[in-house]
């Protein structure tokens, strides 16, 4: 008797499950179709929008940023449509989503600040991809401006991530805007040195270098007179891409020229009080 009751119970459950599958399968199939079509549609729209922005010659950073925002908005819309096709009430889900959004927003205030900072960077453009900047105590070339962080590549090939929130609120030095930079070097010379002769030697070195710009003209001036030395400031101009090479070459060539002229270089002691 118990065995027959057990079999009857299994049959009832099987019939009930079969009935639920039959009744629910149209909604499930429709939801899956909507999900698959929606994902392909989002990919197509993303590619189309990116092509249109390239054709309009929008800045790559702005194009990527707007395209990413559009993709996420479409994904959220697709998710809401998907669950509505499954029979979930979207009104109640919207209330739950709103409450969850509030909780997430409170817990992710820093991330929202970074998002707002990314928007400000995109809108006001203090720098763009490929620019060399100094910010938050680091120097590097901007390789990518993301939604929450900006990625820099340092001179020794290290990748640096700076949150957009503090980046947009801090001081940013952009070395690439003007297209050229001034090299600031200092030599500390003995008081026995003929200043005019030393200046002529330095000017000759700078003028003979192929990558030192003629305009603005290179300059050499007496920067300071300390207790034990004359500080000679050397200021050639170079293109951004030649800055490091010009800085290194001028130091080396001046040292060689000073040795040939018998000009003595003193140890350079920085005055920390200035």
Coordinates of C-alpha atoms in Angstrom, one line a residue:
X1 CA 0.0 0.0 0.0
X2 CA 2.8 2.4 0.9
X3 CA 4.6 1.5 -2.3
X4 CA 1.5 2.3 -4.4
X5 CA 1.1 5.6 -2.5
X6 CA 4.8 6.5 -3.1
X7 CA 4.5 5.7 -6.8
X8 CA 1.3 7.8 -7.0
X9 CA 3.1 10.7 -5.3
X10 CA 6.0 10.6 -7.8
X11 CA 3.5 10.5 -10.7
X12 CA 1.7 13.5 -9.3
X13 CA 4.9 15.4 -8.9
X14 CA 6.0 14.4 -12.4
X15 CA 2.7 15.6 -13.9
X16 CA 2.8 18.8 -11.9
X17 CA 6.4 19.5 -13.1
X18 CA 5.5 18.6 -16.6
X19 CA 2.5 21.0 -16.5
X20 CA 4.6 23.8 -15.1
X21 CA 7.2 23.3 -17.8
X22 CA 4.5 23.3 -20.5
X23 CA 2.9 26.5 -19.1
X24 CA 6.2 28.3 -18.4
X25 CA 8.2 27.2 -21.5
X26 CA 6.8 29.9 -23.8
X27 CA 7.9 32.6 -21.4
X28 CA 11.3 30.9 -20.9
X29 CA 11.9 30.5 -24.6
X30 CA 10.8 34.1 -25.4
X31 CA 13.1 35.4 -22.6
X32 CA 16.1 33.4 -24.0
X33 CA 15.4 34.6 -27.5
X34 CA 15.1 38.2 -26.3
X35 CA 18.4 37.8 -24.4
X36 CA 20.3 36.3 -27.4
X37 CA 18.9 38.8 -29.9
X38 CA 19.6 41.6 -27.4
X39 CA 23.2 40.7 -26.9
X40 CA 23.8 40.6 -30.6
X41 CA 22.0 43.9 -31.1
X42 CA 24.1 45.5 -28.4
X43 CA 27.3 44.4 -30.2
X44 CA 26.0 45.7 -33.5
X45 CA 25.0 49.0 -32.0
X46 CA 28.3 49.3 -30.2
X47 CA 30.3 48.8 -33.4
X48 CA 28.0 51.1 -35.4
X49 CA 28.3 53.9 -32.8
X50 CA 32.1 53.6 -32.7
X51 CA 32.3 53.8 -36.5
X52 CA 30.0 56.9 -36.5
X53 CA 32.2 58.6 -33.9
X54 CA 35.3 57.8 -35.8
X55 CA 33.8 59.2 -39.0
X56 CA 32.8 62.3 -37.1
X57 CA 36.5 62.5 -35.9
X58 CA 35.6 62.6 -32.3
X59 CA 38.5 62.3 -29.9
X60 CA 39.3 58.6 -29.2
X61 CA 39.1 59.0 -25.5
X62 CA 35.7 60.6 -25.6
X63 CA 34.5 58.0 -28.2
X64 CA 35.5 55.0 -26.0
X65 CA 34.0 56.6 -22.9
X66 CA 30.6 57.3 -24.5
X67 CA 30.5 53.9 -26.2
X68 CA 31.1 52.2 -22.9
X69 CA 28.4 54.2 -21.2
X70 CA 25.9 53.3 -24.0
X71 CA 26.8 49.6 -23.8
X72 CA 26.2 49.4 -20.0
X73 CA 22.9 51.3 -20.4
X74 CA 21.7 48.9 -23.1
X75 CA 22.8 45.9 -21.0
X76 CA 20.7 47.2 -18.0
X77 CA 17.7 47.7 -20.3
X78 CA 18.1 44.2 -21.8
X79 CA 18.3 42.7 -18.3
X80 CA 15.0 44.4 -17.2
X81 CA 13.4 43.2 -20.5
X82 CA 14.6 39.7 -19.9
X83 CA 13.2 39.4 -16.4
X84 CA 9.9 40.9 -17.5
X85 CA 9.6 38.2 -20.1
X86 CA 10.1 35.6 -17.4
X87 CA 7.1 37.0 -15.6
X88 CA 8.8 39.0 -12.9
X89 CA 7.0 42.2 -12.1
X90 CA 9.2 45.1 -13.2
X91 CA 7.6 47.5 -10.8
X92 CA 8.6 45.6 -7.8
X93 CA 11.9 44.9 -9.3
X94 CA 12.4 48.6 -10.0
X95 CA 11.8 49.3 -6.3
X96 CA 14.3 46.6 -5.3
X97 CA 16.8 47.9 -7.8
X98 CA 16.4 51.5 -6.6
X99 CA 17.0 50.4 -3.0
X100 CA 19.9 48.3 -4.0
X101 CA 21.3 51.2 -6.1
X102 CA 21.0 53.6 -3.1
X103 CA 22.9 51.1 -0.9
X104 CA 25.6 50.5 -3.5
X105 CA 25.9 54.3 -4.1
X106 CA 26.5 54.9 -0.4
X107 CA 29.1 52.2 -0.2
X108 CA 30.8 53.2 -3.4
X109 CA 31.1 57.0 -2.9
X110 CA 34.8 56.9 -3.8
X111 CA 34.0 55.1 -7.1
X112 CA 31.3 57.6 -7.9
X113 CA 33.8 60.4 -7.2
X114 CA 36.2 58.7 -9.6
X115 CA 33.4 58.4 -12.2
X116 CA 32.6 62.1 -11.9
X117 CA 36.3 62.9 -12.2
X118 CA 36.5 60.9 -15.4
X119 CA 33.6 62.9 -16.8
X120 CA 35.3 66.1 -15.9
X121 CA 38.6 65.0 -17.5
X122 CA 36.7 64.0 -20.7
X123 CA 34.8 67.3 -20.9
X124 CA 37.6 69.8 -20.0
X125 CA 40.4 67.8 -21.6
X126 CA 43.4 68.8 -19.4
X127 CA 45.2 66.0 -21.2
X128 CA 44.6 63.2 -23.8
X129 CA 46.0 59.9 -24.8
X130 CA 49.7 60.1 -25.6
X131 CA 50.4 63.3 -23.5
X132 CA 53.1 63.2 -20.9
X133 CA 51.8 64.6 -17.6
X134 CA 52.9 65.0 -14.0
X135 CA 50.3 64.4 -11.3
X136 CA 50.0 63.1 -7.8
X137 CA 53.8 62.9 -7.6
X138 CA 54.3 60.7 -10.7
X139 CA 55.3 61.4 -14.3
X140 CA 54.2 59.3 -17.2
X141 CA 52.6 59.1 -20.7
X142 CA 48.8 58.8 -20.7
X143 CA 48.0 55.4 -22.3
X144 CA 44.2 55.3 -21.5
X145 CA 41.6 57.3 -19.8
X146 CA 39.1 54.9 -18.3
X147 CA 35.8 55.5 -16.5
X148 CA 37.3 55.3 -13.0
X149 CA 41.0 55.6 -13.4
X150 CA 43.6 57.0 -15.8
X151 CA 46.5 54.7 -16.8
X152 CA 50.0 56.1 -17.2
X153 CA 53.1 54.5 -18.6
X154 CA 56.3 55.7 -16.8
X155 CA 59.7 56.1 -18.5
X156 CA 60.9 52.8 -17.1
X157 CA 57.8 51.0 -18.5
X158 CA 55.8 50.8 -15.3
X159 CA 52.0 51.0 -15.6
X160 CA 50.5 53.5 -13.1
X161 CA 46.8 53.8 -12.3
X162 CA 45.6 57.1 -10.8
X163 CA 41.9 57.4 -9.6
X164 CA 40.1 60.0 -11.6
X165 CA 38.6 61.6 -8.5
X166 CA 41.9 62.8 -7.0
X167 CA 43.4 63.4 -10.5
X168 CA 40.7 65.8 -11.5
X169 CA 40.9 67.7 -8.2
X170 CA 44.7 67.9 -8.1
X171 CA 47.4 69.8 -9.9
X172 CA 48.2 68.4 -13.4
X173 CA 51.3 69.5 -15.3
X174 CA 51.0 68.7 -19.1
X175 CA 54.3 68.6 -20.8
X176 CA 52.9 67.8 -24.3
X177 CA 50.6 70.7 -24.9
X178 CA 53.2 73.2 -26.1
X179 CA 55.1 70.6 -28.1
X180 CA 58.5 71.6 -26.6
X181 CA 60.2 71.8 -23.2
X182 CA 63.0 73.7 -21.7
X183 CA 65.9 71.7 -20.2
X184 CA 67.0 73.2 -16.9
X185 CA 70.6 72.3 -16.0
X186 CA 73.0 73.8 -13.4
X187 CA 76.8 73.6 -13.3
X188 CA 78.7 74.7 -10.2
X189 CA 82.0 76.3 -11.2
X190 CA 85.0 77.5 -9.3
X191 CA 85.4 81.2 -8.5
X192 CA 88.6 81.1 -10.6
X193 CA 86.5 80.6 -13.7
X194 CA 86.2 83.2 -16.4
X195 CA 82.4 83.5 -16.4
X196 CA 82.2 84.9 -20.0
X197 CA 84.5 82.1 -21.3
X198 CA 82.4 79.5 -19.6
X199 CA 79.2 80.9 -21.0
X200 CA 80.7 81.0 -24.5
X201 CA 81.7 77.3 -24.1
X202 CA 78.2 76.3 -23.0
X203 CA 76.5 78.4 -25.8
X204 CA 78.8 76.7 -28.4
X205 CA 77.8 73.3 -27.1
X206 CA 74.1 74.0 -27.2
X207 CA 74.2 75.7 -30.6
X208 CA 76.1 72.8 -32.1
X209 CA 73.6 70.2 -30.9
X210 CA 71.3 69.2 -33.8
X211 CA 68.3 68.7 -31.5
X212 CA 68.5 71.9 -29.5
X213 CA 65.9 74.3 -31.0
X214 CA 67.1 77.6 -32.5
X215 CA 63.8 79.3 -31.4
X216 CA 63.5 80.0 -28.5
X217 CA 67.2 80.5 -28.3
X218 CA 69.3 78.6 -25.8
X219 CA 70.3 80.6 -22.8
X220 CA 73.1 80.4 -20.2
X221 CA 73.0 82.7 -17.1
X222 CA 74.5 83.0 -13.7
X223 CA 71.9 81.6 -11.4
X224 CA 73.6 82.2 -8.0
X225 CA 76.8 83.0 -6.2
X226 CA 77.3 80.9 -3.2
X227 CA 80.2 80.7 -0.7
X228 CA 82.2 78.2 -2.7
X229 CA 80.9 78.3 -6.3
X230 CA 79.3 80.0 -9.2
X231 CA 76.1 78.4 -10.3
X232 CA 75.6 78.5 -14.0
X233 CA 72.1 77.8 -15.3
X234 CA 71.9 76.2 -18.8
X235 CA 68.6 76.4 -20.6
X236 CA 68.3 74.8 -24.0
X237 CA 64.9 74.1 -25.6
X238 CA 64.0 70.8 -27.2
X239 CA 61.0 69.0 -28.7
X240 CA 59.1 66.7 -26.2
X241 CA 60.4 63.6 -27.8
X242 CA 64.0 64.8 -27.7
X243 CA 64.0 66.2 -24.1
X244 CA 65.8 63.3 -22.4
X245 CA 68.5 63.0 -25.0
X246 CA 69.2 66.7 -25.1
X247 CA 69.4 66.9 -21.3
X248 CA 71.9 64.0 -21.2
X249 CA 73.9 65.1 -24.2
X250 CA 74.3 68.7 -23.0
X251 CA 75.6 67.6 -19.6
X252 CA 78.1 65.3 -21.2
X253 CA 79.3 67.7 -23.9
X254 CA 79.6 70.6 -21.5
X255 CA 81.7 68.4 -19.1
X256 CA 84.0 67.4 -22.0
X257 CA 84.3 71.1 -23.2
X258 CA 85.0 72.3 -19.7
X259 CA 87.8 69.8 -19.3
X260 CA 89.4 70.9 -22.6
X261 CA 89.3 74.6 -21.5
X262 CA 90.5 73.8 -18.0
X263 CA 87.3 75.0 -16.3
X264 CA 86.9 73.4 -12.9
X265 CA 83.5 72.0 -11.9
X266 CA 82.7 72.3 -8.2
X267 CA 80.5 69.9 -6.2
X268 CA 76.9 71.4 -6.5
X269 CA 75.4 71.8 -3.0
X270 CA 71.7 72.8 -3.1
X271 CA 70.6 75.6 -0.7
X272 CA 67.6 74.0 1.0
X273 CA 66.6 77.3 2.6
X274 CA 65.5 78.6 -0.8

